[in-house]
Short mmCIF file of C-alpha atoms and ligand atoms in Angstrom, two decimals:
data_model
loop_
_atom_site.label_atom_id
_atom_site.label_comp_id
_atom_site.label_asym_id
_atom_site.label_seq_id
_atom_site.Cartn_x
_atom_site.Cartn_y
_atom_site.Cartn_z
CA MET F 7 12.92 15.33 -5.93
CA SER F 8 11.09 18.43 -7.01
CA VAL F 9 9.60 19.57 -3.68
CA LYS F 10 11.35 22.81 -2.68
CA SER F 11 10.78 25.34 0.06
CA LEU F 12 11.96 28.90 0.56
CA THR F 13 11.77 29.10 4.35
CA MET F 14 12.16 26.42 7.00
CA LYS F 15 8.97 25.57 8.86
CA ARG F 16 8.31 23.17 11.69
CA ILE F 17 6.13 20.31 10.47
CA LEU F 18 4.26 18.05 12.89
CA VAL F 19 3.42 14.59 11.55
CA VAL F 20 1.05 12.36 13.53
CA GLY F 21 1.36 8.66 12.66
CA GLY F 22 4.36 6.46 12.01
CA GLY F 23 2.84 4.45 9.13
CA ILE F 24 3.90 4.88 5.51
CA ILE F 25 1.67 7.90 4.84
CA GLY F 26 3.04 9.77 7.87
CA SER F 27 6.59 8.63 7.16
CA MET F 28 6.50 9.77 3.52
CA HIS F 29 5.22 13.19 4.63
CA ALA F 30 8.06 13.35 7.16
CA TYR F 31 10.63 12.22 4.60
CA LEU F 32 9.63 14.65 1.85
CA ALA F 33 9.14 17.57 4.26
CA LEU F 34 12.66 16.96 5.56
CA LYS F 35 13.99 16.82 1.97
CA ALA F 36 12.24 20.14 1.33
CA GLY F 37 14.37 21.68 4.10
CA HIS F 38 11.86 21.77 6.95
CA GLU F 39 12.18 20.74 10.59
CA VAL F 40 10.06 17.61 11.19
CA ILE F 41 8.65 16.16 14.39
CA GLN F 42 6.92 12.79 13.84
CA VAL F 43 4.91 11.23 16.65
CA GLU F 44 3.46 7.73 16.92
CA ARG F 45 1.18 6.34 19.59
CA ASP F 46 2.86 2.91 19.71
CA GLU F 47 6.47 2.05 20.56
CA VAL F 48 6.77 0.65 17.03
CA PRO F 49 4.15 1.21 14.28
CA SER F 50 2.31 -2.06 13.86
CA SER F 51 -0.72 -1.47 11.66
CA ALA F 52 -1.40 -1.62 7.89
CA SER F 53 2.02 -0.40 6.74
CA VAL F 54 3.85 -3.37 8.25
CA ARG F 55 1.11 -5.94 7.58
CA ASN F 56 0.93 -5.43 3.82
CA PHE F 57 2.55 -7.05 0.78
CA GLY F 58 4.93 -4.16 0.26
CA LEU F 59 3.78 -3.94 -3.35
CA VAL F 60 4.21 -0.81 -5.41
CA TRP F 61 1.45 -1.87 -7.77
CA VAL F 62 1.03 0.32 -10.84
CA SER F 63 -0.54 -2.33 -13.06
CA GLY F 64 -4.09 -2.26 -11.69
CA ARG F 65 -4.49 1.49 -11.18
CA GLU F 66 -7.44 3.18 -12.82
CA LYS F 67 -6.65 5.01 -16.07
CA GLY F 68 -6.30 8.78 -15.75
CA ALA F 69 -5.57 10.60 -12.48
CA GLU F 70 -4.97 7.46 -10.39
CA LEU F 71 -2.50 6.00 -12.87
CA GLU F 72 -0.72 9.36 -13.17
CA LEU F 73 -0.38 9.52 -9.37
CA ALA F 74 0.88 5.94 -9.25
CA LEU F 75 3.46 6.60 -11.96
CA ARG F 76 4.71 9.69 -10.12
CA ALA F 77 4.85 7.63 -6.93
CA ARG F 78 6.79 4.92 -8.72
CA GLU F 79 9.32 7.51 -9.86
CA LEU F 80 9.71 8.80 -6.29
CA TRP F 81 10.05 5.24 -4.92
CA GLY F 82 12.97 4.70 -7.28
CA GLU F 83 14.73 7.79 -5.91
CA ILE F 84 13.93 7.00 -2.27
CA GLY F 85 15.08 3.41 -2.75
CA LEU F 86 18.54 4.67 -3.68
CA GLU F 87 18.82 6.67 -0.45
CA ALA F 88 17.18 4.60 2.26
CA SER F 89 17.49 0.89 3.12
CA ILE F 90 13.89 -0.11 2.47
CA GLY F 91 14.37 -3.16 0.27
CA PHE F 92 13.12 -1.38 -2.83
CA ARG F 93 13.49 -3.26 -6.10
CA ALA F 94 12.00 -2.77 -9.56
CA ASN F 95 11.12 -6.44 -9.75
CA GLY F 96 7.99 -6.21 -11.92
CA SER F 97 4.98 -8.49 -11.66
CA LEU F 98 3.46 -11.44 -13.47
CA THR F 99 -0.32 -11.84 -13.51
CA VAL F 100 -0.68 -15.47 -14.46
CA ALA F 101 -3.37 -16.83 -16.83
CA GLN F 102 -4.57 -20.29 -15.84
CA SER F 103 -7.10 -20.52 -18.69
CA ASP F 104 -7.41 -19.40 -22.31
CA VAL F 105 -10.09 -16.85 -21.39
CA GLU F 106 -7.82 -15.29 -18.77
CA PHE F 107 -4.97 -15.17 -21.27
CA SER F 108 -7.12 -13.48 -23.91
CA LEU F 109 -8.19 -10.85 -21.33
CA MET F 110 -4.53 -10.20 -20.61
CA GLN F 111 -3.92 -9.75 -24.33
CA GLU F 112 -6.72 -7.16 -24.26
CA ALA F 113 -5.00 -5.46 -21.32
CA ALA F 114 -1.71 -5.35 -23.20
CA ALA F 115 -3.50 -3.53 -26.03
CA MET F 116 -5.04 -0.81 -23.79
CA PRO F 117 -4.06 2.75 -24.81
CA ASP F 118 -1.99 3.22 -21.63
CA ALA F 119 -0.43 -0.27 -21.68
CA ASP F 120 3.03 1.12 -22.53
CA GLN F 121 2.88 3.59 -19.63
CA ARG F 122 2.11 0.67 -17.33
CA GLY F 123 4.90 -1.40 -18.87
CA PHE F 124 2.63 -4.28 -19.94
CA GLU F 125 3.84 -7.16 -22.08
CA ILE F 126 2.36 -10.58 -22.83
CA LEU F 127 4.50 -13.62 -22.12
CA HIS F 128 3.82 -17.21 -23.15
CA LYS F 129 4.57 -19.92 -20.62
CA ARG F 130 8.05 -20.72 -21.95
CA GLU F 131 8.96 -17.00 -21.71
CA VAL F 132 7.63 -16.84 -18.16
CA GLN F 133 9.69 -19.88 -17.23
CA ALA F 134 12.81 -18.42 -18.81
CA LEU F 135 12.38 -15.44 -16.48
CA GLU F 136 11.14 -17.34 -13.44
CA PRO F 137 12.05 -21.06 -13.40
CA MET F 138 10.12 -21.42 -10.13
CA LEU F 139 6.85 -20.97 -12.03
CA ALA F 140 6.76 -24.56 -13.26
CA GLY F 141 3.04 -25.27 -12.95
CA ASN F 142 0.00 -25.51 -15.10
CA TYR F 143 -0.78 -22.18 -16.81
CA ILE F 144 -0.91 -20.56 -20.26
CA GLY F 145 1.13 -17.39 -19.89
CA ALA F 146 1.20 -14.10 -18.05
CA LEU F 147 0.75 -10.35 -18.22
CA ARG F 148 4.07 -8.85 -17.17
CA CYS F 149 4.11 -5.36 -15.69
CA THR F 150 7.60 -3.87 -15.64
CA THR F 151 6.61 -0.76 -13.66
CA ASP F 152 5.46 -2.77 -10.63
CA ALA F 153 7.95 -2.85 -7.79
CA ALA F 154 8.23 -3.94 -4.17
CA VAL F 155 9.64 -2.95 -0.81
CA GLU F 156 10.19 -4.98 2.35
CA PRO F 157 7.43 -4.01 4.81
CA LEU F 158 9.59 -4.95 7.80
CA LEU F 159 12.47 -2.72 6.65
CA LEU F 160 10.48 0.13 5.17
CA LEU F 161 9.55 2.29 8.15
CA THR F 162 12.78 1.72 10.07
CA GLY F 163 14.79 2.30 6.87
CA LEU F 164 13.09 5.64 6.29
CA ARG F 165 13.50 6.67 9.93
CA ASP F 166 17.17 5.65 10.03
CA PHE F 167 17.73 7.82 6.98
CA MET F 168 15.83 10.76 8.51
CA LYS F 169 17.61 10.43 11.86
CA ARG F 170 20.84 11.42 10.13
CA SER F 171 19.41 14.93 9.98
CA GLU F 172 19.34 17.20 13.05
CA ARG F 173 16.07 18.57 11.70
CA TYR F 174 14.22 15.27 12.34
CA THR F 175 12.77 14.10 15.66
CA TRP F 176 10.96 10.76 16.15
CA ILE F 177 8.69 10.49 19.21
CA PRO F 178 7.09 7.07 19.81
CA ASN F 179 4.51 6.40 22.56
CA PHE F 180 2.89 9.78 21.93
CA ASP F 181 -0.84 9.12 21.66
CA VAL F 182 -2.35 12.35 20.33
CA ASP F 183 -5.78 12.99 21.78
CA SER F 184 -6.39 16.63 20.85
CA PHE F 185 -5.17 19.47 18.73
CA THR F 186 -5.72 23.20 18.73
CA HIS F 187 -4.95 25.95 16.29
CA ASN F 188 -4.26 29.64 16.99
CA GLU F 189 -2.22 32.39 15.36
CA SER F 190 1.03 30.91 16.75
CA GLY F 191 0.41 27.63 14.89
CA ASN F 192 -0.90 24.11 15.45
CA HIS F 193 -0.54 22.31 18.77
CA ILE F 194 -0.96 18.59 19.47
CA SER F 195 -1.36 17.10 22.94
CA ASP F 196 -1.17 13.53 24.17
CA VAL F 197 -3.23 11.84 26.87
CA THR F 198 -0.84 13.08 29.59
CA GLY F 199 -1.25 16.69 28.46
CA LYS F 200 2.20 16.99 26.89
CA THR F 201 2.00 19.49 23.99
CA ILE F 202 4.09 19.98 20.86
CA SER F 203 3.70 22.99 18.56
CA GLY F 204 4.47 23.52 14.89
CA ASP F 205 3.66 25.63 11.84
CA PHE F 206 2.05 22.83 9.80
CA LEU F 207 0.31 19.67 10.94
CA VAL F 208 -0.38 16.44 9.02
CA LEU F 209 -2.56 13.86 10.74
CA CYS F 210 -1.96 10.40 9.22
CA PRO F 211 -3.86 8.03 11.54
CA GLY F 212 -4.55 5.22 9.05
CA ALA F 213 -7.71 3.36 10.04
CA ALA F 214 -7.91 5.01 13.50
CA HIS F 215 -11.09 6.91 12.67
CA SER F 216 -12.20 7.27 16.29
CA GLY F 217 -11.36 9.45 19.32
CA PHE F 218 -10.71 13.13 18.68
CA LEU F 219 -10.49 12.40 14.94
CA SER F 220 -14.03 11.05 14.68
CA GLU F 221 -15.56 14.47 13.96
CA TYR F 222 -13.59 14.68 10.68
CA PHE F 223 -15.00 11.37 9.50
CA LYS F 224 -18.63 12.05 10.51
CA ASP F 225 -19.98 12.61 7.00
CA ALA F 226 -17.00 11.21 5.15
CA GLN F 227 -17.34 8.52 2.49
CA ILE F 228 -14.76 6.28 4.08
CA ARG F 229 -14.70 2.73 5.43
CA LYS F 230 -12.40 0.21 7.01
CA VAL F 231 -11.50 -3.02 5.22
CA PHE F 232 -10.26 -6.20 6.97
CA LEU F 233 -7.83 -8.55 5.18
CA GLN F 234 -6.31 -11.95 5.91
CA MET F 235 -2.68 -12.53 4.98
CA GLY F 236 0.03 -15.16 5.31
CA ALA F 237 3.65 -16.04 4.60
CA THR F 238 5.09 -19.28 3.26
CA VAL F 239 8.02 -20.98 4.94
CA PRO F 240 11.30 -19.72 3.33
CA VAL F 241 12.80 -21.78 0.49
CA ALA F 242 16.30 -21.59 -1.02
CA GLU F 243 15.26 -20.85 -4.64
CA LYS F 244 14.71 -17.21 -5.52
CA LEU F 245 11.68 -15.66 -7.19
CA GLY F 246 12.17 -12.16 -8.62
CA HIS F 247 8.75 -11.00 -9.80
CA SER F 248 5.68 -10.54 -7.65
CA VAL F 249 2.86 -12.80 -8.80
CA ALA F 250 -0.93 -12.41 -9.08
CA ASP F 251 -3.71 -14.59 -10.40
CA ALA F 252 -6.33 -13.40 -12.89
CA ASP F 253 -8.88 -12.92 -10.10
CA SER F 254 -6.95 -9.74 -9.34
CA MET F 255 -8.21 -8.37 -12.68
CA ARG F 256 -11.77 -8.58 -11.35
CA TYR F 257 -10.89 -6.21 -8.51
CA TYR F 258 -8.36 -3.72 -9.88
CA PRO F 259 -10.06 -0.76 -11.60
CA GLY F 260 -7.31 -0.60 -14.22
CA PHE F 261 -8.93 -3.60 -15.89
CA LYS F 262 -12.58 -2.56 -15.64
CA ASP F 263 -12.90 -1.75 -19.38
CA LEU F 264 -11.92 -5.29 -20.40
CA SER F 265 -14.58 -7.86 -21.29
CA LEU F 266 -14.49 -9.33 -17.80
CA ASP F 267 -17.97 -10.80 -18.32
CA ARG F 268 -16.22 -13.54 -20.31
CA LEU F 269 -14.67 -14.84 -17.08
CA PRO F 270 -16.54 -17.71 -15.44
CA PRO F 271 -17.85 -16.97 -11.93
CA GLN F 272 -15.23 -17.06 -9.19
CA SER F 273 -15.24 -20.10 -6.93
CA GLU F 274 -17.84 -19.74 -4.19
CA LEU F 275 -15.20 -19.39 -1.49
CA ALA F 276 -13.12 -16.82 -3.40
CA HIS F 277 -16.28 -14.86 -4.16
CA GLU F 278 -17.50 -14.96 -0.55
CA HIS F 279 -14.19 -13.62 0.77
CA HIS F 280 -13.54 -11.25 -2.18
CA MET F 281 -10.27 -13.04 -2.87
CA GLN F 282 -7.43 -12.77 -5.32
CA LEU F 283 -3.94 -14.20 -5.16
CA LEU F 284 -1.17 -11.69 -4.63
CA LEU F 285 2.25 -13.04 -3.80
CA ALA F 286 5.31 -10.93 -2.98
CA PRO F 287 8.75 -12.54 -2.65
CA ARG F 288 10.62 -11.60 0.53
CA PHE F 289 14.38 -11.30 1.03
CA ASP F 290 14.38 -14.33 3.38
CA GLY F 291 12.96 -16.65 0.68
CA SER F 292 9.39 -16.61 1.97
CA PHE F 293 6.40 -15.26 0.03
CA THR F 294 3.84 -12.89 1.50
CA ILE F 295 0.49 -14.20 0.30
CA GLY F 296 -3.12 -13.04 0.38
CA ASP F 297 -5.74 -11.80 0.39
CA THR F 298 -9.35 -11.63 1.52
CA HIS F 299 -11.53 -8.54 1.95
CA LEU F 300 -14.23 -7.95 4.54
CA TYR F 301 -16.12 -4.66 4.24
CA LYS F 302 -18.72 -4.86 6.98
CA GLU F 303 -17.90 -3.98 10.57
CA PRO F 304 -17.66 -5.25 13.26
CA PHE F 305 -14.80 -7.41 12.02
CA SER F 306 -14.22 -10.79 13.55
CA HIS F 307 -11.05 -11.32 15.58
CA GLU F 308 -10.76 -14.80 14.07
CA ILE F 309 -8.55 -15.93 11.20
CA ILE F 310 -10.54 -18.30 8.97
CA GLU F 311 -8.67 -21.27 7.49
CA GLU F 312 -10.53 -21.92 4.19
CA PRO F 313 -9.12 -18.90 2.32
CA TYR F 314 -5.59 -20.21 2.95
CA GLU F 315 -6.57 -23.58 1.50
CA HIS F 316 -7.81 -21.78 -1.63
CA LEU F 317 -4.61 -19.69 -1.92
CA SER F 318 -2.45 -22.79 -1.42
CA LYS F 319 -4.23 -24.55 -4.29
CA VAL F 320 -3.80 -21.61 -6.67
CA ILE F 321 -0.12 -21.28 -5.74
CA ALA F 322 0.44 -25.03 -6.19
CA ASN F 323 -1.14 -24.86 -9.67
CA ILE F 324 1.06 -21.94 -10.75
CA PHE F 325 4.32 -23.19 -9.20
CA GLY F 326 3.75 -26.91 -9.76
CA ARG F 327 4.55 -27.63 -6.12
CA GLU F 328 3.18 -27.00 -2.66
CA PHE F 329 4.40 -24.43 -0.14
CA LYS F 330 3.82 -24.64 3.59
CA ILE F 331 2.29 -21.59 5.22
CA GLY F 332 4.36 -20.53 8.23
CA LYS F 333 2.57 -17.38 9.40
CA ARG F 334 -0.93 -15.95 9.29
CA TRP F 335 -2.09 -12.46 10.25
CA SER F 336 -4.75 -9.89 9.49
CA GLY F 337 -4.73 -6.19 8.72
CA VAL F 338 -7.12 -3.29 8.36
CA TYR F 339 -6.89 -0.33 6.06
CA SER F 340 -8.85 2.88 5.61
CA GLN F 341 -10.46 3.33 2.19
CA SER F 342 -12.18 6.29 0.55
CA THR F 343 -15.45 5.13 -1.04
CA SER F 344 -15.99 8.35 -2.97
CA SER F 345 -14.43 9.19 -6.33
CA GLU F 346 -11.48 10.74 -4.44
CA ILE F 347 -8.32 8.66 -4.74
CA TYR F 348 -7.68 9.24 -1.04
CA PHE F 349 -9.13 11.29 1.82
CA ARG F 350 -7.58 14.68 2.52
CA ARG F 351 -9.32 17.42 4.54
CA GLU F 352 -8.11 20.68 5.96
CA VAL F 353 -9.03 20.56 9.65
CA ALA F 354 -7.65 24.01 10.49
CA PRO F 355 -5.41 26.49 8.69
CA ARG F 356 -2.19 24.65 7.73
CA ALA F 357 -3.50 21.41 9.29
CA VAL F 358 -4.68 18.44 7.23
CA ILE F 359 -5.76 14.88 7.77
CA VAL F 360 -4.61 12.39 5.11
CA THR F 361 -5.76 8.76 4.97
CA GLY F 362 -8.15 6.50 3.03
CA ALA F 363 -5.87 5.42 0.18
CA GLY F 364 -7.08 1.86 0.72
CA GLY F 365 -5.19 -1.06 -0.82
CA ARG F 366 -3.01 1.32 -2.83
CA GLY F 367 -1.71 3.34 0.15
CA ASN F 368 1.79 1.92 0.06
CA THR F 369 2.01 2.39 -3.71
CA LEU F 370 0.80 5.99 -3.72
CA SER F 371 2.34 7.21 -0.45
CA PRO F 372 5.25 9.30 -1.81
CA ALA F 373 3.05 11.02 -4.40
CA ILE F 374 0.34 11.71 -1.80
CA ALA F 375 2.92 13.28 0.50
CA GLU F 376 4.32 15.31 -2.37
CA GLU F 377 0.83 16.71 -3.08
CA THR F 378 0.50 17.86 0.55
CA ILE F 379 3.90 19.52 0.60
CA LYS F 380 3.36 21.21 -2.75
CA SER F 381 0.08 22.65 -1.46
CA TRP F 382 2.00 24.35 1.38
CA ALA F 383 4.44 25.96 -1.01
CA LEU F 384 1.63 27.92 -2.77
C1 FAD M 28 -3.11 -6.67 4.63
C2 FAD M 28 -2.84 -5.44 3.82
C3 FAD M 28 -2.16 -5.54 2.60
C4 FAD M 28 -1.90 -4.40 1.85
N1 FAD M 28 -1.09 -4.47 0.75
C5 FAD M 28 -0.73 -3.33 0.10
C6 FAD M 28 0.23 -3.36 -0.95
O1 FAD M 28 0.85 -4.39 -1.21
N2 FAD M 28 0.45 -2.23 -1.66
C7 FAD M 28 -0.19 -1.05 -1.36
O2 FAD M 28 0.00 -0.07 -2.06
N3 FAD M 28 -1.00 -0.97 -0.27
C8 FAD M 28 -1.28 -2.07 0.46
N4 FAD M 28 -2.10 -2.00 1.53
C9 FAD M 28 -2.60 -0.69 1.95
C10 FAD M 28 -1.53 0.07 2.72
O3 FAD M 28 -0.83 -0.81 3.57
C11 FAD M 28 -2.19 1.19 3.52
O4 FAD M 28 -2.97 2.00 2.66
C12 FAD M 28 -1.13 2.05 4.18
O5 FAD M 28 -0.22 1.27 4.91
C13 FAD M 28 -1.79 3.07 5.10
O6 FAD M 28 -0.76 3.79 5.73
P1 FAD M 28 -1.09 4.80 6.89
O7 FAD M 28 0.18 5.42 7.30
O8 FAD M 28 -2.22 5.69 6.46
O9 FAD M 28 -1.75 3.90 8.02
P2 FAD M 28 -1.09 2.94 9.12
O10 FAD M 28 -0.06 2.07 8.56
O11 FAD M 28 -2.25 2.31 9.80
O12 FAD M 28 -0.37 3.93 10.11
C14 FAD M 28 -1.08 4.83 10.91
C15 FAD M 28 -0.26 5.06 12.17
O13 FAD M 28 -0.81 6.14 12.90
C16 FAD M 28 -0.74 5.82 14.28
N5 FAD M 28 -1.77 6.60 14.97
C17 FAD M 28 -3.10 6.50 14.79
N6 FAD M 28 -3.73 7.38 15.60
C18 FAD M 28 -2.77 8.03 16.31
C19 FAD M 28 -2.80 9.02 17.32
N7 FAD M 28 -3.96 9.54 17.79
N8 FAD M 28 -1.62 9.47 17.84
C20 FAD M 28 -0.44 8.96 17.38
N9 FAD M 28 -0.36 7.98 16.44
C21 FAD M 28 -1.51 7.53 15.91
C22 FAD M 28 -1.00 4.31 14.33
O14 FAD M 28 -0.51 3.73 15.53
C23 FAD M 28 -0.25 3.83 13.08
O15 FAD M 28 1.08 3.45 13.37
C24 FAD M 28 -2.37 -3.14 2.30
C25 FAD M 28 -3.06 -3.04 3.51
C26 FAD M 28 -3.29 -4.17 4.27
C27 FAD M 28 -4.02 -4.05 5.58
#
């Protein structure tokens, strides 16, 4: 990893999600002392509720794709060091109609298709790779740069690795409710008044936009997004690739230059819930499946059943068999709505807040953290 530092500093990281953890990890690698605090006993928000996808394929051409490719490189290195379930498994976006397949052929001819690792596969080639995909479809767009991690191993795997260093301290149940800056550095305090001081501070609160942090979001172009997710009951057969349906091409900006107007309208239900199928194979033989998107707060506390019926039908068509859903949950992420790829603001000298990477936060996290740490080295 290319992040280097000349002198050891004490870095305070607030938030135990993937954005905070990647900052902690790379700051430690750069030779600093790191103290990472988390308000819960165990982090339980977006970073453990997601698909665990490192999804390069749909990233917007230009700066976003460059950041994703750098992140992908870093994931490969981190995956060799820490037990996070990283694998370069690739993805298959499956065409269930001729129009979808022709759009995928367009995607495979985009100028940056090679960088993304795109290739077109006909059904027999898909089945040679993935015998489980025995359903009714035409072919697929394979993306060899896409990868995956196990969300339930990721944060503990990174922390276990970091705990091997005497320069790393993990403090759960530390709910930061204020911070101050003076010439001796940055100081965070929790609700009981306990204070920790450091040279640099990174606030990575995810979608916690309220409390003492609310003033930084006052005029920010940022929103919260609510998603419904699920997991199928484990089966014995193994699927390697992650899988998506062509609805994902409607949503990912990487495909926005394609002639998407040739697609028929989405089903009413999929349109209403802003749905696509994403499916990530898990080590235990289950698949994480989703998702829906709700953009308007207040979000309901209820899980709605119809989206799962839609996902089950799409999965049954692609796999040629039905899978039982064993778990359902929801998640919320923070998303920048400006042209910025994510939200970063200096809140005091040597103190930044970093969030808002939206549905690409897991993918981009190591490259985002690298950008922060490089900015300190200037
Ligand atoms: C359902 C779902 C599926 C997704 N799938 C993918 C995917 O497959 N690939 C991808 O790239 N991205 C995906 N994303 C997006 C990605 O998960 C998020 O962008 C990413 O996890 C955000 O990480 P974070 O660390 O900023 O936030 P979080 O994971 O929310 O972590 C923030 C942490 O900060 C702590 N915290 C907050 N305030 C304080 C405080 N005052 N004091 C102390 N601690 C505090 C919280 O308790 C929390 O643990 C998905 C998101 C969701 C919700």
